[in-house]
XYZ file of C-alpha atoms in Angstrom:
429
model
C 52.509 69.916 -22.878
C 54.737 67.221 -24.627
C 56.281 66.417 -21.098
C 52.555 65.765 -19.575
C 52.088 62.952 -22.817
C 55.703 61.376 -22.322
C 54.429 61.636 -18.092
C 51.332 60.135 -19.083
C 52.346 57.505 -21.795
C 55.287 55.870 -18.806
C 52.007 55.137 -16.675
C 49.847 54.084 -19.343
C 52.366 51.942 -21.667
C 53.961 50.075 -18.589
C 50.429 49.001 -16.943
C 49.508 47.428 -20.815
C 52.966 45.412 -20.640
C 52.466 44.367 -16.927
C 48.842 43.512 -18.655
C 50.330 41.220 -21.066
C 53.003 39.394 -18.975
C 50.083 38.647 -16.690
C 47.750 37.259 -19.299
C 50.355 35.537 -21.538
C 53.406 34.727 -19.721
C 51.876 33.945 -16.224
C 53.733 36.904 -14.358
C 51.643 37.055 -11.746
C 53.161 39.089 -9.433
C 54.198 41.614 -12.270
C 52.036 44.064 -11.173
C 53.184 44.117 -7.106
C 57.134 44.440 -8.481
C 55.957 47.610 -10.220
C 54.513 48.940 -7.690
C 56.800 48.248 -5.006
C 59.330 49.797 -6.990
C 56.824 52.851 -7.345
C 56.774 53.079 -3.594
C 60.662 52.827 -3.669
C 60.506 55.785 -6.125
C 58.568 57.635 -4.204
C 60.593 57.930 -0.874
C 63.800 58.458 -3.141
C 62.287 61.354 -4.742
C 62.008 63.148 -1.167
C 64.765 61.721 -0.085
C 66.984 63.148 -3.036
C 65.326 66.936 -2.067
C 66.015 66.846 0.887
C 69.540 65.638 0.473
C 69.880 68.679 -1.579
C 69.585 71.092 0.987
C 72.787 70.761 2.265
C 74.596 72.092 -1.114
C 71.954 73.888 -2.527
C 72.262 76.565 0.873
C 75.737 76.669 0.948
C 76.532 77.642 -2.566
C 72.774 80.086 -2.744
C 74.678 81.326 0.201
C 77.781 82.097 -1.491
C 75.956 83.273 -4.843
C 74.235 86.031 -2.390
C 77.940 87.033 -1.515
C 79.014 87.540 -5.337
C 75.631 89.329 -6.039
C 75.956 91.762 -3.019
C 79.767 92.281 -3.494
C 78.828 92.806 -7.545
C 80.516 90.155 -8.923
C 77.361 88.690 -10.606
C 76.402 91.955 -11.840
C 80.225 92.254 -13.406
C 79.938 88.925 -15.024
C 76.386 90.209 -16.827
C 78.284 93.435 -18.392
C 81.348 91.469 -19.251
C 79.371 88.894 -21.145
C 76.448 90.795 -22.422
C 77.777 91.214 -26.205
C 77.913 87.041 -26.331
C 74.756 86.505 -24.620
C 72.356 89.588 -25.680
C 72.320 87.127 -28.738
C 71.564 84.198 -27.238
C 69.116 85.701 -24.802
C 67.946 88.992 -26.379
C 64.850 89.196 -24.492
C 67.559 89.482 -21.301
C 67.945 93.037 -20.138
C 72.127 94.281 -20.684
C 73.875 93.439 -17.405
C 71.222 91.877 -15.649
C 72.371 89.646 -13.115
C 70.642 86.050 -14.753
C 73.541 86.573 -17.397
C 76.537 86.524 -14.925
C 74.326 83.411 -12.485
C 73.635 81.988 -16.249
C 77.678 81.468 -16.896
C 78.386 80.435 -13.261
C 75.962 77.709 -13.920
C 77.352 77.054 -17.477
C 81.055 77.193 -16.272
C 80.573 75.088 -13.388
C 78.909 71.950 -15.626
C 81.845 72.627 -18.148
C 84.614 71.933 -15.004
C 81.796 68.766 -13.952
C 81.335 70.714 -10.733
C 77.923 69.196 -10.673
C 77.133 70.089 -6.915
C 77.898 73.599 -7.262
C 76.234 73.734 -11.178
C 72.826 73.097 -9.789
C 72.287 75.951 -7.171
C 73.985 78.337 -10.056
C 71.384 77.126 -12.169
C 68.457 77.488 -9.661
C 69.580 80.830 -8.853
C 69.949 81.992 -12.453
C 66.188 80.477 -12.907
C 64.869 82.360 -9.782
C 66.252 85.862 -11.722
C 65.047 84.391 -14.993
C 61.547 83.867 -13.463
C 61.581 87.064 -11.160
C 62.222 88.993 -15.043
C 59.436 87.367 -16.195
C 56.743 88.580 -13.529
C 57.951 92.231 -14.347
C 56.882 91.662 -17.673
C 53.723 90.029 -16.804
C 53.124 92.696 -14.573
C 53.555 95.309 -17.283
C 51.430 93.130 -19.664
C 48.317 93.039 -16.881
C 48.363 96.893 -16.739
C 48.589 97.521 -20.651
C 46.461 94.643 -21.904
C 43.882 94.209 -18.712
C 44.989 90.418 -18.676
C 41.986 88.519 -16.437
C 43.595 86.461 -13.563
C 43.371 83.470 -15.195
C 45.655 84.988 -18.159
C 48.416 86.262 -15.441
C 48.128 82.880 -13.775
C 49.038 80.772 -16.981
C 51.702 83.326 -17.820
C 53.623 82.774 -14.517
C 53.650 78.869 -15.284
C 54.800 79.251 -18.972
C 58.448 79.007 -19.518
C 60.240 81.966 -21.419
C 62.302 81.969 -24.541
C 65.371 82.462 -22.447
C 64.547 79.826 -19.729
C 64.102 77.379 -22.208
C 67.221 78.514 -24.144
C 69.252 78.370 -20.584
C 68.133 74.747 -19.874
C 68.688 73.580 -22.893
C 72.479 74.395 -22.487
C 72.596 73.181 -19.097
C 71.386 70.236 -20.172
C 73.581 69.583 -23.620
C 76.212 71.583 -21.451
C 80.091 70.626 -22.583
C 81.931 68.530 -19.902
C 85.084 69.470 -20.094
C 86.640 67.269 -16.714
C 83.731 63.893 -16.721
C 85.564 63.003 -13.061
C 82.864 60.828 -11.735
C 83.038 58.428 -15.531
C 86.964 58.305 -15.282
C 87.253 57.624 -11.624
C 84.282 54.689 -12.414
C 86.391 52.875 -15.145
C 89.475 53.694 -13.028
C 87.912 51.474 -10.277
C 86.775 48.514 -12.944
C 90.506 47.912 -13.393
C 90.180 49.263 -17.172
C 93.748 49.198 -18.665
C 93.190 53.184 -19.533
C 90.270 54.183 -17.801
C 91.235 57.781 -19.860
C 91.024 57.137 -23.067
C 87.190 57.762 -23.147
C 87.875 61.444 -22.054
C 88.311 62.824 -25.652
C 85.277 60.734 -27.405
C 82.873 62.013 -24.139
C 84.433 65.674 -25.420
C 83.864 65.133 -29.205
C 80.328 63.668 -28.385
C 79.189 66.561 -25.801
C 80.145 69.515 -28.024
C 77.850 67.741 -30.862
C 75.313 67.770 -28.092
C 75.526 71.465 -27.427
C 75.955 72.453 -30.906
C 72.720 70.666 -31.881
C 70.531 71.735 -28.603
C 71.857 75.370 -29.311
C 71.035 75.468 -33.038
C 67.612 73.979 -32.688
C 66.630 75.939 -29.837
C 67.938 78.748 -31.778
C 65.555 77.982 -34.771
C 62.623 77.793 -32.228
C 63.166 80.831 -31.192
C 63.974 82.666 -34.524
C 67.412 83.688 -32.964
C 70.130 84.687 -35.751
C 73.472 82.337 -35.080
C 75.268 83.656 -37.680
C 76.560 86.869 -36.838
C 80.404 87.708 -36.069
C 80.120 87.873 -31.877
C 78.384 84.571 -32.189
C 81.005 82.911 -34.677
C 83.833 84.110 -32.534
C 82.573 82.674 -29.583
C 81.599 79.016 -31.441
C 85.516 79.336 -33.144
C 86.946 80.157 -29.624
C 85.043 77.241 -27.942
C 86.709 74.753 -30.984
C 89.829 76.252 -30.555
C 89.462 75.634 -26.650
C 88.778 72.503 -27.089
C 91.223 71.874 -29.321
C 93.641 72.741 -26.729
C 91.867 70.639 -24.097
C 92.689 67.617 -26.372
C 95.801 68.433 -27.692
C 96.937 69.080 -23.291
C 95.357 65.929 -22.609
C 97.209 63.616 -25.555
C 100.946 65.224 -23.827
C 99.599 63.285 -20.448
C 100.008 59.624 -19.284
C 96.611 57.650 -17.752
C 97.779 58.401 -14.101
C 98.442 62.417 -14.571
C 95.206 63.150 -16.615
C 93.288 61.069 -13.252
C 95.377 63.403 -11.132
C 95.255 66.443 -13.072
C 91.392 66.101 -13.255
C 90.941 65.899 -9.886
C 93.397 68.853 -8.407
C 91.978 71.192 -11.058
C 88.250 70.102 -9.802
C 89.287 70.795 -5.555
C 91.432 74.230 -6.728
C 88.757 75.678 -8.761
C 85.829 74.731 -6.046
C 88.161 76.880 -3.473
C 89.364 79.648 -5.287
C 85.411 80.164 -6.281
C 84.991 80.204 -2.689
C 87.953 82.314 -1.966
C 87.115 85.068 -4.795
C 83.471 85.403 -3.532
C 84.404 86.444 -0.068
C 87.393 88.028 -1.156
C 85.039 90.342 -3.010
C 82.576 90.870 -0.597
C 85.220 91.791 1.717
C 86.116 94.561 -0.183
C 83.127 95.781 -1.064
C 82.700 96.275 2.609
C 79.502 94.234 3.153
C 78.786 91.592 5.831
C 79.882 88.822 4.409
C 78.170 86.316 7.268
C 74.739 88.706 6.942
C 75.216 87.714 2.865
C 75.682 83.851 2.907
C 72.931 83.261 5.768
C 70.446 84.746 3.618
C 71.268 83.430 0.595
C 71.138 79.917 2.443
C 68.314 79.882 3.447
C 66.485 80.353 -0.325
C 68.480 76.758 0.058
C 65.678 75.326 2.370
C 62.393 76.897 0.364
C 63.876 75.637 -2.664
C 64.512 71.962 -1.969
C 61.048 72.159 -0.626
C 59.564 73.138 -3.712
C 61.068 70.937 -5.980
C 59.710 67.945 -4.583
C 56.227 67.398 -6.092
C 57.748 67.825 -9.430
C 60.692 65.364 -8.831
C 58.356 62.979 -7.538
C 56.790 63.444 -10.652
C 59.031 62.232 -12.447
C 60.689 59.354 -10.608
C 57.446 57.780 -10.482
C 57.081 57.683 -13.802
C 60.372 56.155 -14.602
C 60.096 53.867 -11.942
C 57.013 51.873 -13.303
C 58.205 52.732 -16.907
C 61.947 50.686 -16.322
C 59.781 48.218 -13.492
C 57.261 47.419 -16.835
C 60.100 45.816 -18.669
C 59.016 48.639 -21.208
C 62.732 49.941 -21.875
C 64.467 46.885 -22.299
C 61.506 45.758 -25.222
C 62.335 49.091 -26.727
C 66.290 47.978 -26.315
C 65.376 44.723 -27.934
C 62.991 46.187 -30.715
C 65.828 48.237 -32.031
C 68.425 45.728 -31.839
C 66.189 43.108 -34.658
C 65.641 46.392 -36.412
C 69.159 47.493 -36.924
C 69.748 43.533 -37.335
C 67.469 43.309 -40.248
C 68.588 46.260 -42.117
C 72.220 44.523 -41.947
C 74.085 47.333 -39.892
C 76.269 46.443 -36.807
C 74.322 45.711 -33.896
C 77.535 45.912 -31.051
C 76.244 48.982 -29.912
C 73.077 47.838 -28.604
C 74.715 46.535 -25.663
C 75.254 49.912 -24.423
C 71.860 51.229 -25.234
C 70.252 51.150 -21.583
C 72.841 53.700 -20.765
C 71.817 56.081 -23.302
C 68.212 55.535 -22.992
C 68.100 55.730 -18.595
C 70.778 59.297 -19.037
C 67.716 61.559 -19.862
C 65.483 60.044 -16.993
C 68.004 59.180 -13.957
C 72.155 60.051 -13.349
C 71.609 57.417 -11.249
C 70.045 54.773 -12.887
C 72.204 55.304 -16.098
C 75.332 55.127 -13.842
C 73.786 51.689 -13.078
C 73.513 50.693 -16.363
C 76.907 51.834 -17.614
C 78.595 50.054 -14.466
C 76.257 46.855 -15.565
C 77.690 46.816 -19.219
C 81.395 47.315 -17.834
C 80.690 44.557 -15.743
C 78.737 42.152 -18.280
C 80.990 42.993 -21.170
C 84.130 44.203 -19.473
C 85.973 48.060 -19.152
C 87.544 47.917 -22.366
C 85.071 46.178 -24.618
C 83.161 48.275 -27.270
C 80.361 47.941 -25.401
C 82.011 48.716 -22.111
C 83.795 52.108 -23.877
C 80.081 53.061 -25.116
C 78.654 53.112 -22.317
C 80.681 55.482 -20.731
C 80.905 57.783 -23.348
C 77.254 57.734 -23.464
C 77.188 58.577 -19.458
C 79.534 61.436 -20.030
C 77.972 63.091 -23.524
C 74.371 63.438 -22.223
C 72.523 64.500 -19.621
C 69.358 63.462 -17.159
C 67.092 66.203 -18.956
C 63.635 64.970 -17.417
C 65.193 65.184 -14.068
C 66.512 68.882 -14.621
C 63.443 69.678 -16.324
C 61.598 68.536 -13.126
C 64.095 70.503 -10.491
C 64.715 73.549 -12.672
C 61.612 74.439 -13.765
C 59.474 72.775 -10.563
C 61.885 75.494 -8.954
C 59.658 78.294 -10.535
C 56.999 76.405 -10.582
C 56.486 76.082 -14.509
C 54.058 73.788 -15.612
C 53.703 74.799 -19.482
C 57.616 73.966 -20.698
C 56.550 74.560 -24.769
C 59.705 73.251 -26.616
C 62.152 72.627 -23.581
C 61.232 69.157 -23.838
C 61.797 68.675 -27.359
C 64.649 70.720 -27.612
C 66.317 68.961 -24.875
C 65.783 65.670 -26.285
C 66.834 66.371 -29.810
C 70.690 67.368 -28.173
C 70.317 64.278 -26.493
C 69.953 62.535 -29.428
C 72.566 64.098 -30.967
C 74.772 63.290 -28.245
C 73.787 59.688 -29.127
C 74.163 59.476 -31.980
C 77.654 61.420 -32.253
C 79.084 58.879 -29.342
C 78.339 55.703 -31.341
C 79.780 57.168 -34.586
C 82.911 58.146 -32.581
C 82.825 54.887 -30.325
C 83.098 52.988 -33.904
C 86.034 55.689 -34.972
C 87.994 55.362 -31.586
C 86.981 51.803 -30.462
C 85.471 50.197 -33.366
């Protein structure tokens, strides 16, 4: 529901300030420039699903490898004390745990291309859950098919709970922001890595303990706390292994670590099909072509989307909201430096690639290694493009009714925010 009002109010509050630079400002041609970007919108959104089919059959391919070789089915037993408490309406061992920490894993390492089918898959197993329950509920309740139908498009406790961690997920390796400032010429393009750490893990922490409160799910019990302390203590180490590196080695490091884990993922998953005996060729072709249906089906709701950012940003909408919080903060005497890096933070939840934009624009206008420049970046690095993995994850399953995803999602994102200026100011201040 709240993502059909924030759908609704991009349309409705960017024609009223095309309306007004018409009337007041003489803009005529405000209204053509929106929709022309519109129609540009519209043929990326396709163009972006389609593009995905590539990666998204390949690793579905490979994830039907580790499920028919039982390596998926291992993960869900091995992890089933940590996440029977984060997902307690999850059957023990079910195989959406062991896809769930694939997915989870993968974002960690910033394997982005191989996160997403993970995280597809572990929906799929998430959603296919939910129909046996629905199914259950229609024979012991008589549900009408109206009731059934609604119930298949409302998103569970646990999907919810699952994209809310993809989305606030900690980034452990943010390649793609390093290797950005790297080419800018910034005179350390690493010394954003541990501010985009500190700033993520406030994102997760918040997403998880809201989400957590939504759902009435106990945090403070001793498998939980272990698991929080090990993840500080892991980080910890992260930083502390980082700090012992020069510029040039934590570049290279980054980068070797990101190819060697890709292939020994690879390697393990035939490597265990192989010895479970099954046909490992049968295995990946099937699995790669749920790769095809799925790209398919994601495009209505990623056009969705896209369209509405595209006259939203076209509107001039974002950058009066930009400017309407810079006189605010102005009048009430705070520092306004960070304002410069705003569009960054405000495009992340909507488009990767429009806030990439942004974040290379503020490098550009304001330089690498400006406070501005080091914002931004942290910013692209401690959040993430929520509407658009709302739109692929759940458009996936085809959930229309996403109850407190949205909100949930948002609030970590806003955490994330806020935690990156505070330690922008502490690091670069």
């Amino acid at each position: 529901m709240v993502l059909n009002y924030i759908w609704i109010g991009f349309f409705v509050v960017a024609f009223f300030i095309c309306l007004i630079k018409f009337v007041f400002t003489g803009q005529y041609d405000v209204f053509y420039t929106m929709f022309e970007e519109l129609s540009k919108m519209t043929d990326t959104a396709v163009t972006l699903s389609l593009g995905m089919i590539g990666v998204l059959a390949f690793w579905l391919g490979m994830m039907k490898i580790a499920e028919r070789g039982g390596l998926v089915n291992a993960l869900s037993r091995l992890l089933s004390p940590v996440f029977v408490k984060l997902f307690p309406s999850i059957p023990k061992g079910h195989p959406a745990m062991g896809s769930i920490f694939m997915n989870m894993s993968a974002n960690m390492l910033g394997l982005d291309n191989s996160a997403t089918p993970m995280g597809l898959k572990a929906m799929k197993e998430l959603d296919d859950l939910k129909n046996e329950d629905i199914e259950k509920q229609r024979k012991e309740k008589n549900l009408s098919d109206a009731e059934v139908t609604r119930l298949r498009q409302t998103a569970t406790d646990p999907m919810i709970m699952f994209l809310v961690l993809n989305t606030s997920g900690v980034t452990l390796i943010p390649v793609s922001v390093l290797a950005q400032r790297s080419a800018m010429n910034a005179a350390q393009p690493t010394d954003v890595f541990i501010p985009i750490l500190l700033a993520t893990f406030c994102s997760t922490m918040v997403g998880l303990i809201v989400t957590s409160l939504y759902q009435r799910i106990n945090l403070l019990n001793r498998t939980l706390l272990m698991v929080l302390g090990g993840m500080c203590f892991l980080m910890a180490a992260v930083v502390w292994g980082i700090n012992q590196l020069d510029p040039d080695s934590v570049d290279l490091v980054s980068n070797s670590a990101t190819g060697f884990i890709l292939m020994a993922i690879i390697v393990s998953f035939i490597s265990v099909g192989l010895f479970k005996r099954i046909n490992v060729y049968d295995a990946f072709v099937e699995g790669a072509k749920e790769g095809f249906t799925t790209a398919v089906r994601i495009i209505p709701y990623l056009l969705a989307i896209l369209a509405g950012i595209a006259v939203f940003k076209a509107s001039g909408a974002m950058q009066w909201i930009i400017d309407g919080i810079a006189w605010v903060v102005g009048a009430l005497g705070f520092n306004t430096d960070f304002v410069g890096a705003l569009p960054t933070a405000m495009m992340k939840p909507l488009s990767g690639g429009g806030a990439r934009g942004m974040m290379v624009d503020a490098m550009e206008t304001y330089g690498p290694d400006s406070f501005v420049g080091h914002l931004a970046c942290i910013f692209q690095g401690s959040t993430e493009t929520t509407f658009y993995i709302l739109a692929v994850y759940f458009g996936s399953v085809s959930i229309r009714y996403t109850r407190h995803a949205v909100t949930c999602g948002l609030l970590a994102d806003l955490a994330g925010i806020i935690a990156a200026i505070f330690i922008a100011y502490m690091f670069f201040g």
